Amino acid sequence: MVRVGEFFLAEDDESALRVGPRRSHDFPAVPCDGIYPDEAVLRWEAQLTGTRSTLRDVVPMANDGFTVFAVPEPLCGALAAAGSARLRAAARAWAEAASEPDDEISPANAADLLERVAALAGSRAEEHLDLYCWYFAP
């Protein structure tokens, strides 16, 4: 199954509606191809905050396999505040929790992605933007 997507910063939900496969934009973004980011976000939040939020869909997933969701505020704060060691530990736990062969991600790639998303989360407050994610899994 092809999975493409990215975490990105946008001013609001209306701006977030303009993203997706083959749609160019100039928002700060981090690609997250090959994973289910909605599942990853819930695991990251559990690791970093001890809680799990309900994801807020901006574009609910339909039969076409496309969705956009807002990253929960508690996770954004935890990502921005977490140090590198904490992010690497959360990434390692996430990589080890992969239950399906096509859900696998190496610990090194997991850490790289989580650190890059954390950098986005850290810059969102100074930019007055919100953190979102879109992905396409047909």
Rosetta silent file (secondary structure, phi, psi, omega in degrees, C-alpha in Angstrom):
SEQUENCE: MVRVGEFFLAEDDESALRVGPRRSHDFPAVPCDGIYPDEAVLRWEAQLTGTRSTLRDVVPMANDGFTVFAVPEPLCGALAAAGSARLRAAARAWAEAASEPDDEISPANAADLLERVAALAGSRAEEHLDLYCWYFAP
SCORE:     score description
SCORE:     0.000 S_00000001
   1 L     0.000  129.118  178.225    0.000    0.000    0.000 S_00000001
   2 L   -79.182  127.925  176.197    1.380    3.391   -0.984 S_00000001
   3 L  -129.719  119.081  176.080    1.350    5.860    1.900 S_00000001
   4 E  -128.015  151.072  178.825    2.490    9.406    1.375 S_00000001
   5 E   178.089 -178.287  176.539    2.041   12.400    3.597 S_00000001
   6 E  -161.534  149.401  167.913    3.586   15.179    5.584 S_00000001
   7 E   -87.260  141.471 -177.191    3.382   17.062    8.827 S_00000001
   8 E  -152.886  158.615  175.587    3.061   20.777    8.161 S_00000001
   9 E  -100.531  137.731  177.043    2.401   24.136    9.770 S_00000001
  10 E  -146.793  159.358 -177.495   -0.557   26.231    8.649 S_00000001
  11 L   -65.944  -36.784 -175.380   -2.414   29.292    9.898 S_00000001
  12 L  -167.647  179.063 -178.750   -5.748   27.526   10.394 S_00000001
  13 H   -59.703  -39.375 -179.372   -8.006   24.720    9.216 S_00000001
  14 H   -60.766  -42.007  176.638   -8.982   26.628    6.090 S_00000001
  15 H   -66.527  -36.757 -178.459   -5.329   26.935    5.082 S_00000001
  16 H   -66.331  -22.323  179.113   -4.764   23.257    5.909 S_00000001
  17 L   -66.927  -17.629 -175.272   -7.439   22.309    3.383 S_00000001
  18 L   -84.933    1.075 -177.293   -5.126   23.372    0.549 S_00000001
  19 L   -99.526  166.019  175.916   -2.605   20.559    1.061 S_00000001
  20 L   149.447 -178.601 -179.584   -2.469   17.048   -0.264 S_00000001
  21 L   -59.654  134.236  177.877   -0.908   14.812   -2.881 S_00000001
  22 L    61.372   22.823  174.082    0.339   16.722   -5.912 S_00000001
  23 L  -115.715  114.906 -179.814   -0.668   20.073   -4.378 S_00000001
  24 L   -79.613  149.318  177.443    2.244   22.410   -3.906 S_00000001
  25 L  -153.148  169.256 -179.786    2.320   24.761   -0.933 S_00000001
  26 L  -115.454   22.941  176.866    4.848   26.872    0.899 S_00000001
  27 L   -75.168  145.831  171.345    4.101   25.733    4.455 S_00000001
  28 L   -60.229  133.018 -173.103    7.021   24.432    6.557 S_00000001
  29 E  -148.839  156.304  175.697    6.696   20.647    6.255 S_00000001
  30 E  -130.270  118.706  178.593    8.277   17.289    7.069 S_00000001
  31 E   -65.101  147.182  178.680    7.485   14.311    4.803 S_00000001
  32 L  -137.392   45.932 -178.887    6.222   11.164    6.523 S_00000001
  33 L   -65.192  146.981  173.451    5.955    8.674    3.688 S_00000001
  34 L    87.732    1.266  179.453    5.614    4.983    4.465 S_00000001
  35 L  -128.827  167.697  168.098    3.845    5.277    7.834 S_00000001
  36 L   -98.104   98.633 -173.739    0.342    5.799    9.167 S_00000001
  37 H   -65.700  -27.255  177.961    0.871    9.173   10.831 S_00000001
  38 H   -65.051  -41.386  176.440   -2.428    9.124   12.695 S_00000001
  39 H   -67.308  -40.372  179.387   -1.355    5.954   14.491 S_00000001
  40 H   -61.287  -45.370 -178.709    2.147    7.356   15.038 S_00000001
  41 H   -59.094  -42.845  179.687    0.799   10.568   16.582 S_00000001
  42 H   -65.493  -38.144  177.298   -1.301    8.605   19.078 S_00000001
  43 H   -68.431  -42.705  178.655    1.704    6.460   20.055 S_00000001
  44 H   -60.131  -44.674 -178.544    3.966    9.511   20.369 S_00000001
  45 H   -62.926  -42.060  177.796    1.431   11.254   22.559 S_00000001
  46 H   -61.571  -41.295 -179.987    1.095    8.206   24.813 S_00000001
  47 H   -67.823  -42.208 -171.726    4.885    8.000   25.124 S_00000001
  48 H   -91.773  -22.940 -177.802    5.484   11.711   25.712 S_00000001
  49 H  -122.136  -17.201 -176.536    2.409   12.755   27.729 S_00000001
  50 L    80.237    5.826 -179.874    0.944    9.540   29.124 S_00000001
  51 L  -129.237  170.895  174.543   -2.418   10.387   27.517 S_00000001
  52 L  -134.683  122.091  176.551   -4.176    9.895   24.197 S_00000001
  53 L   -88.279  166.629  169.750   -6.242   12.601   22.589 S_00000001
  54 L   -90.030  130.271  179.475   -8.883   12.156   19.964 S_00000001
  55 L   -71.543  138.587  178.504   -7.581   13.348   16.613 S_00000001
  56 E   -99.010  113.243  179.063   -9.545   16.227   15.096 S_00000001
  57 E   -75.730  133.600  170.419  -10.132   15.684   11.406 S_00000001
  58 E   -93.757  -41.038  171.119   -9.943   18.690    9.119 S_00000001
  59 E  -126.356  104.598  179.280  -10.651   16.439    6.129 S_00000001
  60 L   -62.943  146.088  178.931  -12.159   13.152    7.320 S_00000001
  61 L   -67.876  133.687  177.080  -10.863   10.074    5.535 S_00000001
  62 L  -118.615 -166.375 -178.496  -13.248    8.900    2.847 S_00000001
  63 L   -63.853  -16.190 -179.914  -13.110    6.071    0.345 S_00000001
  64 L   -80.543   -9.782  177.060  -10.293    7.844   -1.503 S_00000001
  65 L    82.478   13.302 -178.431   -7.862    7.247    1.394 S_00000001
  66 E  -107.290  139.216  176.362   -7.011   10.939    1.936 S_00000001
  67 E  -149.639  155.429  169.928   -7.211   12.754    5.277 S_00000001
  68 E  -131.218  132.441  177.024   -5.949   15.879    7.031 S_00000001
  69 E  -136.606  156.384  176.416   -5.898   16.086   10.822 S_00000001
  70 E   -88.034  135.123  176.316   -4.730   18.531   13.473 S_00000001
  71 L   -75.353  130.069 -176.181   -1.973   17.294   15.765 S_00000001
  72 L   -58.121  141.308 -179.468   -3.287   17.483   19.368 S_00000001
  73 H   -56.324  -43.508  178.739   -2.079   20.437   21.422 S_00000001
  74 H   -57.581  -38.639  178.555   -0.768   18.289   24.315 S_00000001
  75 H   -69.608  -40.146  178.398    1.500   16.450   21.891 S_00000001
  76 H   -57.013  -46.263  179.116    2.657   19.688   20.244 S_00000001
  77 H   -63.888  -41.824 -179.795    3.723   21.027   23.621 S_00000001
  78 H   -66.752  -40.304  177.500    5.419   17.785   24.603 S_00000001
  79 H   -62.371  -44.952 -178.055    7.296   17.580   21.298 S_00000001
  80 H   -64.596  -32.784 -175.523    8.486   21.164   21.608 S_00000001
  81 H   -90.560  -19.325 -174.503    9.655   20.629   25.195 S_00000001
  82 L   -71.365  140.272  174.103   11.210   17.168   24.841 S_00000001
  83 L   -81.513  172.269 -176.919   14.942   16.844   24.657 S_00000001
  84 H   -60.303  -41.388 -178.596   16.720   14.715   22.114 S_00000001
  85 H   -64.265  -40.452  179.455   17.126   11.734   24.466 S_00000001
  86 H   -67.587  -40.768  177.846   13.408   11.688   25.269 S_00000001
  87 H   -63.751  -42.322  179.400   12.493   11.944   21.583 S_00000001
  88 H   -64.470  -38.389  178.239   14.844    9.090   20.704 S_00000001
  89 H   -65.475  -42.448  177.668   13.351    6.917   23.458 S_00000001
  90 H   -64.984  -39.994  179.293    9.814    7.616   22.207 S_00000001
  91 H   -65.033  -41.030  179.536   10.903    6.913   18.633 S_00000001
  92 H   -63.549  -44.406  179.081   12.513    3.623   19.662 S_00000001
  93 H   -63.219  -39.717  178.064    9.329    2.527   21.489 S_00000001
  94 H   -64.492  -45.993 -179.277    7.238    3.475   18.459 S_00000001
  95 H   -62.628  -37.746 -179.239    9.524    1.567   16.064 S_00000001
  96 H   -73.525  -21.407 -176.707    9.438   -1.506   18.295 S_00000001
  97 L   -85.043   -3.487 -179.569    5.625   -1.413   18.520 S_00000001
  98 L   -56.930  125.243 -174.581    5.067   -1.919   14.789 S_00000001
  99 L  -101.372  -17.449 -178.326    2.649   -4.804   14.559 S_00000001
 100 L  -119.552  147.166  179.190    2.475   -5.371   10.797 S_00000001
 101 H   -56.669  -35.881 -179.201    5.374   -5.904    8.381 S_00000001
 102 H   -82.676   -0.148  175.697    4.274   -2.915    6.270 S_00000001
 103 H   -97.709   -0.366 -173.392    4.144   -0.709    9.391 S_00000001
 104 L   -68.998  142.888  172.870    7.826   -1.178   10.193 S_00000001
 105 L  -142.662  138.452 -179.007   10.156    1.773   10.585 S_00000001
 106 L   -70.848  152.566  177.242   13.753    1.551   11.691 S_00000001
 107 H   -57.325  -37.274  179.474   14.666    3.131   15.024 S_00000001
 108 H   -66.429  -43.944  178.320   17.038    5.535   13.215 S_00000001
 109 H   -68.414  -35.618  177.360   14.336    6.662   10.757 S_00000001
 110 H   -63.162  -44.555  179.643   11.800    6.910   13.578 S_00000001
 111 H   -64.835  -42.561  178.828   14.142    9.143   15.592 S_00000001
 112 H   -60.569  -47.386  179.974   14.902   11.329   12.581 S_00000001
 113 H   -62.816  -47.004 -177.629   11.209   11.819   11.804 S_00000001
 114 H   -64.020  -38.825  177.952   10.247   12.516   15.405 S_00000001
 115 H   -66.566  -37.440  178.548   13.072   15.029   15.858 S_00000001
 116 H   -70.221  -38.537  176.590   12.066   16.841   12.647 S_00000001
 117 H   -67.984  -37.857  177.136    8.388   16.939   13.678 S_00000001
 118 H   -62.024  -38.063  176.945    9.449   18.186   17.121 S_00000001
 119 H   -63.816  -40.512  175.071   11.350   21.028   15.443 S_00000001
 120 H   -60.879  -46.958 -179.737    8.165   21.958   13.560 S_00000001
 121 H   -59.940  -37.926  179.054    6.205   21.848   16.813 S_00000001
 122 H   -68.600  -31.668 -178.180    8.798   24.072   18.455 S_00000001
 123 H   -86.835  -12.788 -174.633    8.639   26.673   15.708 S_00000001
 124 H   -65.173  -37.422 -178.009    4.849   26.800   15.471 S_00000001
 125 H   -65.892  -45.166 -179.722    4.354   29.089   18.479 S_00000001
 126 H   -68.847  -24.652  179.245    6.798   31.740   17.274 S_00000001
 127 H   -91.030   -8.858 -176.082    5.258   31.567   13.800 S_00000001
 128 L    59.862   47.156 -178.941    1.660   31.646   15.181 S_00000001
 129 L  -125.747  165.386  176.918    0.819   28.486   13.238 S_00000001
 130 E  -111.950  155.915 -178.965   -0.784   25.139   14.033 S_00000001
 131 E   -97.694  127.970 -179.267    0.611   21.664   13.355 S_00000001
 132 E  -129.473  172.191  172.971   -1.308   19.430   10.954 S_00000001
 133 E  -146.400  138.692  169.287   -0.733   16.260    9.006 S_00000001
 134 E  -120.344  150.043  169.059   -2.096   14.970    5.729 S_00000001
 135 E  -154.359  159.544 -176.747   -1.659   11.535    4.287 S_00000001
 136 E  -129.454  119.330  178.384   -2.910    9.429    1.444 S_00000001
 137 L  -133.963   84.380 -175.714   -3.254    5.648    1.775 S_00000001
 138 L   -65.056    0.000    0.000   -5.317    4.359   -1.145 S_00000001
